[in-house]
Amino acid sequence: MGNVLTIAGRELRGYFGTPIAYVFLVIFVIMSGVMTFNLGNFFARGSADLSAFFVHVPWLMVVFIPAISMRLWAEERKSGTVELLMTLPVSAGEAVVGKWLASVGFIAVTLAATFTLWITVNILGNPDNGVIAVSYLASLGLAAMLLAVGSCISAFTKNQVVAFVIGVAASFIIVTSGTPIVLDAVSAIAPKFVVEAVASLSALTHFTGATQGFVALSSIVYVVSMIVFWLFATVVVLSARKAD
Amino acid sequence: MPPSNLSENSPLLEIDGLCKSFGPVKAVNGISLNVPAGEVLGFLGPNGAGKSTTMKMVAGFLEPDEGTARICGIDVCEQPKEAKRHLGYLPEGAPAYGEMTPYGFLKFCASIRGLKGAAGKQAIEQAIERTALGPVVKRQIDTLSKGFKRRVGIAQAILHEPKVLVLDEPTDGLDPNQKHQVRELIEQLSKDRAIVISTHILEEVDAVCSRAVIIDRGVVVADGTANELRGLLKDVENPSLEMVFHHLTSGDVLPDVSGELAGGANG
């Protein structure tokens, strides 16, 4: 555990040691404002809640999360620091979890930076702050899951652009797998139980439920098992490909 | 060479029949070496001979297809984390996190190695002093010259006073003064440690190495002191190491003589 936190701490300081953190934070906050007020018609809705914001969060994540996860391992492999890290007395699991944890911490900071929206609705009316808090947690859970997927993709390649593009595609499929976009394509080639299995993997279904205040145990199990699976896959991919 | 079955006398680093293939290419094909305390072993060979691959396997970065390495008697493949505690390793090209300062980077490595608080501070300061990094400790590693970057890598490798040091081209990119400094440092460190350095520079063998091993196409073709290697060219008067190197690695190996010396490495 000590090693995990040491690696996470170094990594998190690394975000703020480069322009990445500041560019990402500022653009994410601007985009979330644009989405909420322009596309979400925040004022015209006349309702003191943040659903105009949270309805756009999964789509923001599809683009923004791979921009963070793409560098997790691709950069280490490109610069050769992966050899340094893996020859220190740490296990691959500790390194994978530590770096992923730092990326989750960074997204937590980014989400916290949208707090002005929360203050705004409290000034304008009396929102259900419990629902908003759960929605923020659901956003972080969605981000943590997509970061785990992106971590695995990043371990496959030394090229960050490749990791980004595949990361966007994978995130899009995971978010939309319960919608006709994916289900129509699957039902054309697979039996019904496969269609249902794919639909149950949809992040959007779980996320929308949470933003309406319904947190099902199945959603928590879904997020945790996705994270565990993809981080484990990262360890496997990394062990096989780190020296290529 | 001490027999390896005597535990108190057994060498600090034992390389035991390492093999590694990349696709159809056998990069390392059965390399065995023992390095006792006090020895500085020079690892020589043309590019692509398998030097770095061997070192990566010793450091636990690459899994060997066959064979293993033992650091202070601990098997790298079976107990990688434990073995790595006793090893200082400078990877090829001295990679480091460019956005960090040397101090921050060394602090991270010390912390991973369990050196925290006062002990960590002392270890970092000693490593900085030994590698003469003082003037640049607060600058970003990305902005440092090649020589300083190399020394940051060396500082990281010696930070925890490891019993076994494996340095892949420690003097590459250094100017003659810096090379001299690093060689002096290696000599100082060698007293109770086993050190392996790879190099292209044959003069380095005379300068710091108590023993040299030449490898070619994944196998050991010669093993001995610099003078023993020179002795391999019997029909030449005062042969240089360069001539020996050229002779042994151009595919024109003297089978009887080199076989005899290389055989000594398999103990």
Coordinates of C-alpha atoms in Angstrom, one line a residue:
Chain A
M1 CA 0.0 0.0 0.0
G2 CA 2.9 2.4 0.8
N3 CA 4.4 1.9 -2.6
V4 CA 1.0 2.4 -4.3
L5 CA 0.6 5.8 -2.6
T6 CA 4.2 6.8 -3.3
I7 CA 3.7 6.1 -7.0
A8 CA 0.3 7.8 -7.0
G9 CA 1.8 10.9 -5.3
R10 CA 4.7 11.1 -7.8
E11 CA 2.3 10.7 -10.7
L12 CA -0.2 13.3 -9.4
R13 CA 2.6 15.8 -8.9
G14 CA 3.7 15.0 -12.5
Y15 CA 0.3 16.2 -13.8
F16 CA 0.9 19.6 -12.2
G17 CA 4.5 19.7 -13.2
T18 CA 3.5 20.0 -16.8
P19 CA 0.9 22.1 -18.6
I20 CA -1.4 19.0 -18.9
A21 CA -3.2 19.6 -15.7
Y22 CA -3.9 23.3 -16.2
V23 CA -5.0 23.0 -19.9
F24 CA -7.2 20.1 -19.0
L25 CA -8.8 21.7 -16.0
V26 CA -9.6 25.0 -17.7
I27 CA -11.0 23.4 -20.9
F28 CA -13.0 20.9 -19.0
V29 CA -14.6 23.5 -16.8
I30 CA -15.3 25.8 -19.8
M31 CA -16.8 22.9 -21.8
S32 CA -19.0 21.8 -18.9
G33 CA -20.3 25.4 -18.6
V34 CA -21.0 25.5 -22.3
M35 CA -22.8 22.2 -22.2
T36 CA -24.9 23.2 -19.1
F37 CA -25.9 26.7 -20.1
N38 CA -26.1 26.6 -23.9
L39 CA -26.9 23.0 -24.8
G40 CA -28.6 22.2 -21.6
N41 CA -30.8 25.3 -21.5
F42 CA -30.0 25.6 -17.8
F43 CA -32.0 28.9 -17.2
A44 CA -34.9 28.1 -19.6
R45 CA -35.6 24.9 -17.7
G46 CA -36.6 26.9 -14.7
S47 CA -35.6 24.0 -12.4
A48 CA -33.1 24.2 -9.5
D49 CA -31.1 21.1 -10.3
L50 CA -27.9 20.2 -12.1
S51 CA -29.3 17.6 -14.5
A52 CA -28.5 20.0 -17.4
F53 CA -24.8 19.4 -16.4
F54 CA -24.9 15.7 -15.5
V55 CA -26.7 14.7 -18.7
H56 CA -23.6 15.8 -20.6
V57 CA -21.0 14.4 -18.3
P58 CA -20.8 10.9 -20.0
W59 CA -20.1 12.6 -23.3
L60 CA -17.5 14.9 -21.9
M61 CA -15.9 11.9 -20.3
V62 CA -15.8 10.0 -23.6
V63 CA -13.5 12.7 -25.0
F64 CA -11.7 14.0 -22.0
I65 CA -10.9 10.7 -20.1
P66 CA -8.8 9.2 -22.9
A67 CA -6.8 12.4 -23.0
I68 CA -5.6 11.6 -19.4
S69 CA -5.4 7.8 -19.7
M70 CA -3.5 7.8 -23.0
R71 CA -0.3 8.8 -21.4
L72 CA -0.5 6.5 -18.3
W73 CA 1.7 3.7 -19.8
A74 CA 2.4 4.8 -23.4
E75 CA 4.6 7.7 -22.1
E76 CA 6.5 5.5 -19.7
R77 CA 7.2 3.0 -22.4
K78 CA 8.2 5.6 -24.9
S79 CA 10.6 7.4 -22.5
G80 CA 12.0 4.2 -21.0
T81 CA 11.0 5.1 -17.5
V82 CA 8.9 1.9 -17.4
E83 CA 12.2 0.0 -17.1
L84 CA 13.3 2.2 -14.2
L85 CA 9.9 1.8 -12.4
M86 CA 9.7 -2.0 -13.0
T87 CA 13.3 -2.5 -11.7
L88 CA 12.5 -0.8 -8.4
P89 CA 11.2 -3.1 -5.7
V90 CA 7.6 -2.7 -6.7
S91 CA 5.2 -5.2 -8.2
A92 CA 3.4 -4.5 -11.5
G93 CA 0.1 -4.5 -9.7
E94 CA 1.3 -1.7 -7.3
A95 CA 2.6 0.4 -10.2
V96 CA -0.7 -0.1 -12.2
V97 CA -2.9 0.7 -9.3
G98 CA -0.7 3.7 -8.2
K99 CA -0.8 5.3 -11.6
W100 CA -4.5 4.7 -12.1
L101 CA -5.2 6.1 -8.6
A102 CA -3.3 9.3 -9.5
S103 CA -5.4 9.8 -12.6
V104 CA -8.7 9.2 -10.6
G105 CA -7.4 11.8 -8.1
F106 CA -6.8 14.3 -10.9
I107 CA -10.3 13.8 -12.3
A108 CA -11.7 14.3 -8.8
V109 CA -9.9 17.7 -8.7
T110 CA -11.3 18.5 -12.1
L111 CA -14.9 17.6 -11.1
A112 CA -14.4 19.7 -7.9
A113 CA -13.5 22.6 -10.1
T114 CA -17.1 22.7 -11.5
F115 CA -18.4 23.6 -8.0
T116 CA -19.5 27.0 -9.2
L117 CA -22.4 25.3 -10.9
W118 CA -23.4 23.7 -7.6
I119 CA -23.2 27.1 -5.9
T120 CA -25.3 28.7 -8.7
V121 CA -28.2 26.3 -8.3
N122 CA -28.2 26.9 -4.5
I123 CA -28.4 30.6 -5.0
L124 CA -31.2 30.3 -7.6
G125 CA -33.4 27.8 -5.7
N126 CA -33.5 24.9 -3.4
P127 CA -32.0 21.9 -5.2
D128 CA -31.8 18.4 -3.8
N129 CA -28.2 18.5 -2.7
G130 CA -28.2 14.8 -1.9
V131 CA -29.0 14.0 -5.6
I132 CA -26.2 16.4 -6.7
A133 CA -23.7 14.8 -4.3
V134 CA -24.6 11.3 -5.6
S135 CA -24.4 12.5 -9.2
Y136 CA -20.9 13.8 -8.6
L137 CA -19.9 10.4 -7.0
A138 CA -21.4 8.7 -10.0
S139 CA -19.4 10.9 -12.3
L140 CA -16.2 10.0 -10.5
G141 CA -17.1 6.3 -10.6
L142 CA -17.7 6.6 -14.4
A143 CA -14.4 8.4 -14.8
A144 CA -12.5 5.8 -12.6
M145 CA -14.0 3.0 -14.8
L146 CA -13.1 4.6 -18.1
L147 CA -9.6 5.4 -16.7
A148 CA -9.1 1.7 -15.9
V149 CA -10.1 0.9 -19.5
G150 CA -7.8 3.6 -20.9
S151 CA -5.0 2.4 -18.7
C152 CA -5.1 -1.0 -20.4
I153 CA -5.3 0.5 -23.9
S154 CA -2.3 2.7 -23.0
A155 CA -0.3 -0.3 -21.9
F156 CA -0.7 -1.8 -25.4
T157 CA 1.2 1.0 -27.3
K158 CA 4.0 3.5 -27.1
N159 CA 2.0 5.9 -29.2
Q160 CA -0.2 8.3 -27.2
V161 CA -2.3 9.3 -30.3
V162 CA -3.2 5.7 -30.9
A163 CA -4.0 5.2 -27.2
F164 CA -6.2 8.3 -27.3
V165 CA -8.2 7.4 -30.5
I166 CA -8.8 3.8 -29.4
G167 CA -9.6 5.1 -25.9
V168 CA -12.3 7.4 -27.3
A169 CA -13.8 4.5 -29.3
A170 CA -13.8 2.1 -26.4
S171 CA -15.3 4.7 -24.0
F172 CA -18.0 5.5 -26.5
I173 CA -18.9 1.8 -26.9
I174 CA -19.0 1.3 -23.1
V175 CA -21.1 4.4 -22.5
T176 CA -23.6 3.7 -25.3
S177 CA -23.8 -0.1 -25.2
G178 CA -27.4 0.1 -23.8
T179 CA -28.6 2.4 -26.6
P180 CA -29.8 1.5 -30.1
I181 CA -26.4 2.7 -31.5
V182 CA -24.7 -0.4 -30.2
L183 CA -27.7 -2.8 -29.6
D184 CA -29.0 -2.6 -33.2
A185 CA -25.6 -3.6 -34.5
V186 CA -25.3 -6.5 -31.9
S187 CA -28.8 -7.8 -32.4
A188 CA -28.2 -8.2 -36.1
I189 CA -25.5 -10.7 -35.5
A190 CA -26.0 -12.2 -32.0
P191 CA -28.7 -14.1 -30.1
K192 CA -31.0 -12.3 -27.6
F193 CA -29.1 -13.2 -24.5
V194 CA -25.9 -11.7 -25.9
V195 CA -27.9 -8.5 -26.7
E196 CA -29.1 -8.4 -23.1
A197 CA -25.7 -9.0 -21.7
V198 CA -24.3 -6.1 -23.8
A199 CA -27.1 -3.9 -22.7
S200 CA -26.4 -4.6 -19.0
L201 CA -22.8 -3.4 -19.5
S202 CA -24.1 0.1 -20.5
A203 CA -22.5 2.8 -18.4
L204 CA -25.1 5.3 -19.4
T205 CA -28.0 3.2 -18.0
H206 CA -26.3 3.0 -14.6
F207 CA -25.2 6.6 -14.7
T208 CA -28.6 8.0 -15.6
G209 CA -30.1 6.0 -12.7
A210 CA -27.6 7.5 -10.3
T211 CA -28.2 11.1 -11.4
Q212 CA -31.8 10.6 -10.7
G213 CA -31.0 9.6 -7.2
F214 CA -31.3 5.8 -7.6
V215 CA -28.1 4.0 -6.7
A216 CA -28.6 0.3 -7.2
L217 CA -26.2 -2.3 -5.7
S218 CA -25.8 -3.6 -9.2
S219 CA -24.4 -0.3 -10.3
I220 CA -21.7 -0.4 -7.6
V221 CA -20.9 -4.0 -8.4
Y222 CA -20.7 -3.0 -12.1
V223 CA -18.3 -0.1 -11.5
V224 CA -16.1 -2.0 -9.1
S225 CA -15.9 -5.2 -11.2
M226 CA -15.1 -3.2 -14.4
I227 CA -12.3 -1.4 -12.6
V228 CA -10.8 -4.6 -11.1
F229 CA -11.1 -6.4 -14.5
W230 CA -9.4 -3.6 -16.5
L231 CA -6.7 -3.0 -14.0
F232 CA -5.9 -6.7 -13.9
A233 CA -5.9 -6.7 -17.8
T234 CA -3.4 -3.7 -17.6
V235 CA -1.1 -5.8 -15.4
V236 CA -1.2 -8.7 -17.9
V237 CA -0.7 -6.5 -21.0
L238 CA 2.1 -4.5 -19.3
S239 CA 3.9 -7.7 -18.2
A240 CA 3.8 -9.0 -21.7
R241 CA 4.6 -5.8 -23.6
K242 CA 6.7 -3.5 -21.4
A243 CA 10.0 -4.3 -23.0
D244 CA 8.9 -4.3 -26.7
Chain B
M1 CA 36.4 -18.4 -8.6
P2 CA 34.7 -19.5 -5.4
P3 CA 32.5 -22.6 -5.8
S4 CA 28.8 -21.5 -5.7
N5 CA 27.7 -24.2 -3.3
L6 CA 29.5 -22.5 -0.4
S7 CA 26.9 -20.0 0.8
E8 CA 29.2 -17.6 2.7
N9 CA 31.7 -17.5 -0.2
S10 CA 29.1 -17.6 -3.0
P11 CA 29.3 -14.7 -5.4
L12 CA 27.0 -11.7 -4.9
L13 CA 25.7 -12.0 -8.5
E14 CA 25.2 -15.3 -10.2
I15 CA 24.0 -15.5 -13.8
D16 CA 22.9 -19.0 -14.5
G17 CA 22.3 -20.1 -18.1
L18 CA 20.2 -17.1 -19.2
C19 CA 18.4 -17.5 -22.6
K20 CA 16.1 -15.1 -24.3
S21 CA 14.7 -15.1 -27.8
F22 CA 12.8 -12.4 -29.7
G23 CA 10.8 -14.2 -32.3
P24 CA 13.3 -16.3 -34.3
V25 CA 16.3 -14.3 -33.0
K26 CA 18.2 -15.8 -30.1
A27 CA 19.3 -12.6 -28.4
V28 CA 20.9 -14.3 -25.4
N29 CA 21.9 -17.9 -25.7
G30 CA 23.0 -19.5 -22.4
I31 CA 25.1 -16.9 -20.6
S32 CA 26.5 -17.9 -17.2
L33 CA 28.7 -15.7 -15.1
N34 CA 29.6 -15.3 -11.4
V35 CA 30.6 -11.9 -10.0
P36 CA 32.0 -12.0 -6.4
A37 CA 32.3 -9.0 -4.1
G38 CA 35.1 -6.6 -5.0
E39 CA 35.0 -7.4 -8.7
V40 CA 34.2 -4.9 -11.5
L41 CA 33.1 -6.8 -14.5
G42 CA 33.3 -5.1 -17.9
F43 CA 30.6 -6.4 -20.3
L44 CA 31.8 -5.9 -23.8
G45 CA 30.4 -6.8 -27.2
P46 CA 29.2 -5.3 -30.4
N47 CA 25.8 -3.7 -30.7
G48 CA 23.1 -6.3 -30.7
A49 CA 25.3 -8.9 -29.0
G50 CA 22.8 -9.2 -26.1
K51 CA 24.5 -7.1 -23.4
S52 CA 21.5 -5.0 -22.6
T53 CA 19.1 -7.9 -22.9
T54 CA 21.2 -9.8 -20.4
M55 CA 21.3 -6.8 -18.0
K56 CA 17.5 -6.4 -18.3
M57 CA 17.0 -10.0 -17.3
V58 CA 19.4 -9.7 -14.3
A59 CA 17.5 -6.6 -13.2
G60 CA 14.2 -8.4 -13.4
F61 CA 12.7 -6.3 -16.2
L62 CA 12.7 -9.1 -18.8
E63 CA 11.7 -12.6 -18.0
P64 CA 14.3 -15.1 -19.3
D65 CA 13.1 -18.0 -21.5
E66 CA 15.5 -20.2 -19.6
G67 CA 17.9 -19.8 -16.7
T68 CA 17.9 -17.2 -13.9
A69 CA 20.0 -14.8 -12.0
R70 CA 20.6 -14.6 -8.3
I71 CA 21.4 -11.4 -6.5
C72 CA 22.9 -12.0 -3.0
G73 CA 21.5 -15.6 -3.4
I74 CA 18.0 -14.4 -4.1
D75 CA 16.4 -15.6 -7.3
V76 CA 15.3 -12.7 -9.5
C77 CA 12.5 -14.8 -11.1
E78 CA 11.2 -16.4 -7.9
Q79 CA 11.4 -13.4 -5.5
P80 CA 11.7 -10.4 -7.8
K81 CA 10.8 -7.7 -5.2
E82 CA 13.3 -9.1 -2.7
A83 CA 16.1 -9.4 -5.2
K84 CA 15.6 -5.9 -6.5
R85 CA 16.2 -4.5 -3.0
H86 CA 19.8 -5.5 -3.2
L87 CA 20.3 -4.3 -6.8
G88 CA 21.2 -0.9 -8.2
Y89 CA 20.4 -0.7 -11.9
L90 CA 21.1 2.0 -14.5
P91 CA 19.0 1.2 -17.5
E92 CA 20.3 1.9 -21.0
G93 CA 20.0 5.6 -21.8
A94 CA 19.5 6.5 -18.1
P95 CA 15.7 7.2 -18.3
A96 CA 14.2 9.5 -15.7
Y97 CA 11.0 11.4 -15.2
G98 CA 11.8 14.6 -17.1
E99 CA 9.3 16.9 -15.4
M100 CA 10.9 16.2 -11.9
T101 CA 14.0 17.7 -10.4
P102 CA 16.9 15.4 -9.6
Y103 CA 16.1 15.9 -5.9
G104 CA 12.4 15.0 -6.3
F105 CA 13.3 12.1 -8.4
L106 CA 15.8 10.7 -5.9
K107 CA 13.3 11.3 -3.1
F108 CA 10.8 9.2 -5.0
C109 CA 13.3 6.4 -5.5
A110 CA 14.4 6.5 -1.9
S111 CA 10.8 6.4 -0.7
I112 CA 10.1 3.3 -2.8
R113 CA 13.2 1.7 -1.4
G114 CA 11.9 2.4 2.1
L115 CA 14.4 5.2 2.9
K116 CA 12.2 7.9 4.5
G117 CA 12.8 10.7 6.8
A118 CA 16.3 11.4 8.1
A119 CA 17.7 8.1 6.6
G120 CA 16.2 9.1 3.2
K121 CA 17.6 12.6 3.3
Q122 CA 21.1 11.3 4.2
A123 CA 21.0 8.7 1.4
I124 CA 19.9 11.3 -1.1
E125 CA 22.6 13.8 0.0
Q126 CA 25.3 11.2 -0.2
A127 CA 24.3 10.1 -3.7
I128 CA 24.2 13.7 -4.8
E129 CA 27.6 14.3 -3.4
R130 CA 29.1 11.2 -5.0
T131 CA 27.7 12.0 -8.4
A132 CA 28.5 15.8 -8.1
L133 CA 24.9 16.7 -8.9
G134 CA 24.9 19.6 -6.4
P135 CA 24.6 22.5 -8.8
V136 CA 21.5 21.1 -10.6
V137 CA 19.4 19.4 -7.9
K138 CA 16.6 22.0 -8.2
R139 CA 16.4 22.1 -12.0
Q140 CA 14.1 20.1 -14.1
I141 CA 15.7 16.9 -15.4
D142 CA 14.5 17.6 -19.0
T143 CA 16.6 20.8 -19.0
L144 CA 19.8 19.0 -18.0
S145 CA 22.7 18.1 -20.2
K146 CA 23.3 14.5 -21.2
G147 CA 26.1 14.2 -18.7
F148 CA 24.0 15.3 -15.8
K149 CA 21.1 13.1 -16.8
R150 CA 23.4 10.1 -16.8
R151 CA 24.6 11.0 -13.3
V152 CA 21.0 11.3 -12.1
G153 CA 20.6 7.7 -13.3
I154 CA 23.8 6.6 -11.5
A155 CA 22.7 8.5 -8.3
Q156 CA 19.4 6.6 -8.4
A157 CA 21.3 3.3 -8.7
I158 CA 23.7 3.8 -5.8
L159 CA 21.1 5.5 -3.5
H160 CA 20.4 2.5 -1.3
E161 CA 24.0 1.2 -1.1
P162 CA 23.1 -1.9 -3.0
K163 CA 25.4 -5.0 -2.9
V164 CA 25.1 -5.5 -6.6
L165 CA 25.3 -2.7 -9.2
V166 CA 24.4 -3.3 -12.8
L167 CA 25.2 -0.2 -15.0
D168 CA 24.3 -0.2 -18.7
E169 CA 26.8 2.2 -20.3
P170 CA 27.4 4.4 -17.3
T171 CA 29.9 6.7 -19.0
D172 CA 28.1 7.2 -22.3
G173 CA 27.7 10.9 -23.1
L174 CA 30.1 12.1 -20.4
D175 CA 33.1 14.3 -21.2
P176 CA 36.5 13.0 -20.3
N177 CA 36.5 14.7 -16.8
Q178 CA 33.1 13.3 -16.0
K179 CA 34.2 9.8 -17.3
H180 CA 37.1 10.0 -14.9
Q181 CA 34.9 10.9 -12.0
V182 CA 32.5 8.1 -12.7
R183 CA 35.3 5.6 -13.0
E184 CA 36.7 6.8 -9.7
L185 CA 33.3 6.4 -8.1
I186 CA 32.9 2.9 -9.5
E187 CA 36.4 2.0 -8.1
Q188 CA 35.4 3.4 -4.6
L189 CA 32.2 1.5 -4.6
S190 CA 33.8 -1.8 -5.7
K191 CA 35.3 -2.7 -2.4
D192 CA 32.6 -4.9 -1.0
R193 CA 30.2 -5.0 -4.0
A194 CA 29.8 -6.8 -7.2
I195 CA 29.6 -4.4 -10.2
V196 CA 28.8 -5.1 -13.8
I197 CA 29.2 -2.3 -16.4
S198 CA 28.6 -2.5 -20.1
T199 CA 30.7 -0.3 -22.3
H200 CA 31.8 0.3 -25.8
I201 CA 34.9 2.0 -24.7
L202 CA 37.7 -0.5 -24.5
E203 CA 40.1 1.7 -22.5
E204 CA 37.5 1.6 -19.8
V205 CA 38.3 -2.1 -19.2
D206 CA 41.9 -1.1 -18.3
A207 CA 40.7 1.9 -16.3
V208 CA 38.2 0.2 -14.0
C209 CA 37.5 -3.4 -14.7
S210 CA 39.1 -6.2 -12.8
R211 CA 37.7 -8.7 -15.3
A212 CA 36.2 -8.4 -18.8
V213 CA 33.7 -10.6 -20.6
I214 CA 33.2 -10.3 -24.4
I215 CA 29.9 -11.6 -25.7
D216 CA 28.9 -12.0 -29.3
R217 CA 25.6 -13.2 -30.7
G218 CA 24.3 -14.1 -27.3
V219 CA 27.2 -16.2 -26.1
V220 CA 30.3 -15.5 -24.0
V221 CA 33.4 -15.7 -26.3
A222 CA 36.0 -14.6 -23.9
D223 CA 36.3 -14.1 -20.1
G224 CA 39.4 -12.9 -18.2
T225 CA 41.5 -9.9 -17.1
A226 CA 42.5 -7.4 -19.7
N227 CA 45.9 -9.0 -20.0
E228 CA 44.5 -12.5 -20.3
L229 CA 42.3 -11.2 -23.2
R230 CA 45.3 -9.7 -24.9
G231 CA 47.1 -13.1 -24.5
L232 CA 44.5 -14.6 -26.7
L233 CA 46.2 -13.2 -29.7
K234 CA 49.4 -15.2 -29.5
D235 CA 50.8 -14.5 -32.9
V236 CA 50.6 -10.7 -32.5
E237 CA 53.1 -8.7 -30.5
N238 CA 51.5 -6.3 -27.9
P239 CA 48.0 -6.7 -29.2
S240 CA 45.5 -4.0 -28.2
L241 CA 42.1 -4.9 -26.7
E242 CA 40.6 -3.4 -29.8
M243 CA 42.3 -6.1 -31.9
V244 CA 41.1 -8.8 -29.6
F245 CA 37.6 -7.5 -29.7
H246 CA 37.7 -7.3 -33.4
H247 CA 39.1 -10.7 -33.7
L248 CA 36.6 -12.4 -31.4
T249 CA 33.4 -10.7 -32.5
S250 CA 33.9 -10.7 -36.3
G251 CA 32.9 -14.4 -36.4
D252 CA 36.6 -15.3 -36.6
V253 CA 36.8 -16.9 -33.2
L254 CA 39.7 -18.9 -32.0
P255 CA 37.8 -22.0 -30.8
D256 CA 40.4 -23.7 -28.6
V257 CA 41.7 -20.7 -26.7
S258 CA 38.5 -18.7 -26.2
G259 CA 36.7 -22.0 -25.4
E260 CA 39.2 -22.6 -22.6
L261 CA 38.7 -19.1 -21.1
A262 CA 35.0 -18.9 -21.6
G263 CA 34.7 -22.3 -19.9
G264 CA 36.0 -20.7 -16.7
A265 CA 32.8 -18.5 -16.6
N266 CA 30.5 -21.5 -16.2
G267 CA 31.5 -22.3 -12.6

